[in-house]
GROMACS .gro file of C-alpha atoms in nm:
model
  173
    1MET     CA    1  -8.604   1.651   5.912
    2ARG     CA    2  -8.606   1.417   6.211
    3LYS     CA    3  -8.859   1.476   6.487
    4SER     CA    4  -8.660   1.301   6.762
    5GLY     CA    5  -8.344   1.105   6.844
    6PRO     CA    6  -8.190   0.806   6.667
    7PRO     CA    7  -8.376   0.639   6.382
    8LYS     CA    8  -8.666   0.424   6.501
    9GLY     CA    9  -8.574   0.060   6.539
   10LEU     CA   10  -8.199   0.119   6.551
   11ILE     CA   11  -8.140  -0.060   6.881
   12ALA     CA   12  -8.362  -0.353   6.785
   13TYR     CA   13  -8.175  -0.388   6.456
   14LEU     CA   14  -7.837  -0.381   6.632
   15VAL     CA   15  -7.958  -0.644   6.881
   16LEU     CA   16  -8.062  -0.873   6.597
   17GLU     CA   17  -7.728  -0.828   6.420
   18LEU     CA   18  -7.534  -0.897   6.738
   19LEU     CA   19  -7.741  -1.205   6.818
   20GLU     CA   20  -7.671  -1.335   6.469
   21GLU     CA   21  -7.300  -1.342   6.557
   22LYS     CA   22  -7.348  -1.545   6.873
   23PRO     CA   23  -7.577  -1.585   7.174
   24ARG     CA   24  -7.547  -1.284   7.405
   25TYR     CA   25  -7.685  -1.138   7.725
   26GLY     CA   26  -7.814  -0.782   7.765
   27TYR     CA   27  -7.515  -0.618   7.928
   28GLU     CA   28  -7.285  -0.771   7.666
   29ILE     CA   29  -7.505  -0.620   7.394
   30LEU     CA   30  -7.489  -0.277   7.560
   31LYS     CA   31  -7.109  -0.290   7.574
   32GLU     CA   32  -7.083  -0.406   7.212
   33ILE     CA   33  -7.302  -0.119   7.092
   34ARG     CA   34  -7.084   0.119   7.294
   35GLU     CA   35  -6.777  -0.022   7.119
   36ILE     CA   36  -6.939   0.004   6.775
   37SER     CA   37  -7.011   0.372   6.847
   38GLY     CA   38  -6.649   0.439   6.935
   39GLY     CA   39  -6.750   0.480   7.299
   40HIS     CA   40  -6.983   0.772   7.230
   41TRP     CA   41  -7.320   0.604   7.280
   42GLU     CA   42  -7.460   0.325   7.490
   43PRO     CA   43  -7.830   0.255   7.503
   44SER     CA   44  -7.986   0.212   7.845
   45TYR     CA   45  -8.071  -0.116   8.011
   46GLY     CA   46  -8.430   0.000   7.987
   47SER     CA   47  -8.412  -0.016   7.609
   48VAL     CA   48  -8.216  -0.337   7.545
   49TYR     CA   49  -8.379  -0.577   7.789
   50PRO     CA   50  -8.738  -0.500   7.679
   51ILE     CA   51  -8.625  -0.560   7.320
   52LEU     CA   52  -8.482  -0.899   7.415
   53TYR     CA   53  -8.804  -0.993   7.596
   54LYS     CA   54  -9.012  -0.871   7.301
   55PHE     CA   55  -8.801  -1.081   7.064
   56GLU     CA   56  -8.856  -1.380   7.290
   57GLU     CA   57  -9.232  -1.315   7.297
   58LYS     CA   58  -9.247  -1.288   6.918
   59GLY     CA   59  -9.039  -1.604   6.875
   60TRP     CA   60  -8.740  -1.425   6.720
   61ALA     CA   61  -8.506  -1.516   7.005
   62GLN     CA   62  -8.497  -1.775   7.276
   63ARG     CA   63  -8.323  -1.794   7.608
   64ILE     CA   64  -8.054  -2.051   7.644
   65GLU     CA   65  -7.893  -2.193   7.954
   66ARG     CA   66  -7.519  -2.196   7.989
   67GLU     CA   67  -7.361  -2.418   8.249
   68ASP     CA   68  -7.061  -2.186   8.283
   69GLU     CA   69  -7.288  -1.885   8.359
   70PRO     CA   70  -7.619  -2.014   8.498
   71ASP     CA   71  -7.730  -1.674   8.634
   72ARG     CA   72  -7.704  -1.488   8.302
   73LYS     CA   73  -7.992  -1.464   8.058
   74TYR     CA   74  -7.842  -1.549   7.720
   75PHE     CA   75  -8.049  -1.512   7.405
   76GLU     CA   76  -7.998  -1.660   7.060
   77LEU     CA   77  -8.184  -1.604   6.734
   78THR     CA   78  -8.445  -1.850   6.619
   79GLU     CA   79  -8.523  -1.928   6.256
   80SER     CA   80  -8.794  -1.660   6.255
   81GLY     CA   81  -8.541  -1.423   6.417
   82TYR     CA   82  -8.311  -1.469   6.117
   83GLU     CA   83  -8.606  -1.392   5.889
   84GLU     CA   84  -8.685  -1.079   6.090
   85LEU     CA   85  -8.321  -0.972   6.066
   86GLU     CA   86  -8.333  -1.001   5.686
   87GLU     CA   87  -8.647  -0.785   5.675
   88ARG     CA   88  -8.488  -0.525   5.902
   89ARG     CA   89  -8.174  -0.518   5.690
   90GLU     CA   90  -8.391  -0.423   5.395
   91SER     CA   91  -8.578  -0.152   5.584
   92GLY     CA   92  -8.257  -0.036   5.755
   93ALA     CA   93  -8.102   0.043   5.420
   94GLU     CA   94  -8.363   0.317   5.387
   95LYS     CA   95  -8.250   0.496   5.705
   96ALA     CA   96  -7.923   0.652   5.586
   97LYS     CA   97  -8.090   0.995   5.551
   98ASP     CA   98  -8.229   0.965   5.906
   99PHE     CA   99  -7.878   0.899   6.037
  100ALA     CA  100  -7.736   1.195   5.845
  101ASP     CA  101  -8.011   1.420   5.981
  102VAL     CA  102  -7.936   1.315   6.340
  103ILE     CA  103  -7.561   1.370   6.299
  104LEU     CA  104  -7.597   1.706   6.125
  105GLY     CA  105  -7.879   1.818   6.354
  106PHE     CA  106  -7.679   1.762   6.671
  107PHE     CA  107  -7.374   1.931   6.519
  108HIS     CA  108  -7.586   2.233   6.424
  109VAL     CA  109  -7.709   2.256   6.785
  110TYR     CA  110  -7.350   2.229   6.910
  111ALA     CA  111  -7.245   2.511   6.676
  112ALA     CA  112  -7.550   2.719   6.773
  113PHE     CA  113  -7.451   2.695   7.139
  114ALA     CA  114  -7.114   2.837   7.035
  115THR     CA  115  -7.234   3.113   6.805
  116ASP     CA  116  -7.598   3.207   6.870
  117GLU     CA  117  -7.630   3.500   7.112
  118ARG     CA  118  -7.947   3.352   7.263
  119PHE     CA  119  -7.737   3.091   7.442
  120GLU     CA  120  -7.513   3.198   7.727
  121LEU     CA  121  -7.331   2.883   7.831
  122PRO     CA  122  -7.031   2.953   8.055
  123GLU     CA  123  -6.687   2.834   7.956
  124ARG     CA  124  -6.531   2.617   8.224
  125GLU     CA  125  -6.159   2.572   8.264
  126ASN     CA  126  -6.027   2.228   8.165
  127GLU     CA  127  -6.364   2.110   8.031
  128TRP     CA  128  -6.528   2.074   7.693
  129ARG     CA  129  -6.662   2.399   7.555
  130PHE     CA  130  -6.895   2.513   7.284
  131ASP     CA  131  -6.642   2.706   7.077
  132GLU     CA  132  -6.458   2.704   6.748
  133ALA     CA  133  -6.158   2.502   6.867
  134PHE     CA  134  -6.375   2.219   7.000
  135SER     CA  135  -6.597   2.231   6.692
  136GLU     CA  136  -6.286   2.194   6.474
  137TRP     CA  137  -6.180   1.892   6.680
  138ILE     CA  138  -6.520   1.726   6.625
  139VAL     CA  139  -6.497   1.781   6.249
  140GLU     CA  140  -6.138   1.653   6.250
  141GLN     CA  141  -6.248   1.335   6.425
  142VAL     CA  142  -6.524   1.279   6.169
  143VAL     CA  143  -6.268   1.319   5.888
  144ARG     CA  144  -6.023   1.081   6.060
  145HIS     CA  145  -6.295   0.821   6.108
  146HIS     CA  146  -6.398   0.858   5.744
  147GLU     CA  147  -6.040   0.801   5.631
  148HIS     CA  148  -6.001   0.504   5.866
  149TYR     CA  149  -6.322   0.323   5.775
  150PHE     CA  150  -6.311   0.393   5.402
  151GLU     CA  151  -5.930   0.368   5.372
  152THR     CA  152  -5.904   0.684   5.166
  153ASP     CA  153  -5.794   1.044   5.201
  154PHE     CA  154  -6.084   1.277   5.265
  155GLU     CA  155  -6.161   1.522   4.988
  156ARG     CA  156  -6.390   1.819   5.042
  157VAL     CA  157  -6.727   1.795   4.866
  158PRO     CA  158  -6.808   2.128   4.698
  159ASP     CA  159  -7.176   2.048   4.635
  160THR     CA  160  -7.458   2.238   4.801
  161PRO     CA  161  -7.718   2.005   4.957
  162GLU     CA  162  -7.937   2.053   4.649
  163GLU     CA  163  -7.648   1.977   4.410
  164PHE     CA  164  -7.553   1.668   4.613
  165ASP     CA  165  -7.912   1.540   4.605
  166GLU     CA  166  -7.935   1.600   4.231
  167ARG     CA  167  -7.598   1.433   4.160
  168HIS     CA  168  -7.706   1.123   4.354
  169GLY     CA  169  -8.061   1.113   4.217
  170LEU     CA  170  -8.221   1.189   4.553
  171GLU     CA  171  -8.569   1.328   4.581
  172ASP     CA  172  -8.683   1.609   4.809
  173ASP     CA  173  -8.854   1.502   5.130
   0.00000   0.00000   0.00000
């Protein structure tokens, strides 16, 4: 069970990956993360720029000057930045369960708003609602994205969480 939002270090990892591609400036990184998320998430300026400055301080990135854009603060990875990226790739591979918990946790809250009598959220005309139709649309989008990214038809998984864990050799938390 996750205690808070996205897995720790996610934004820093994404920044390192994006800087590996090419030198970038903060706003460009924000927009790229938004694109990667399908337009559903964009970290704040207050999270990306401190990461860039921290990377600079630790020697993982350095600012570069560009004659065509002298007012922008571009950053590129240093040799130690590439080493840090490799280490974070290794540790990032361990975060799949954290991601699943965030996704499922937020969906459970969405469904609870629709079905739990303790919540009395009004339905507004021509706006998103917490109801079955909108829940179905969310699930449909997840299935469509699965089929798109994995180039396969989605097949329902009959396993309970315990059966899934056992089939994949996963241990209890």
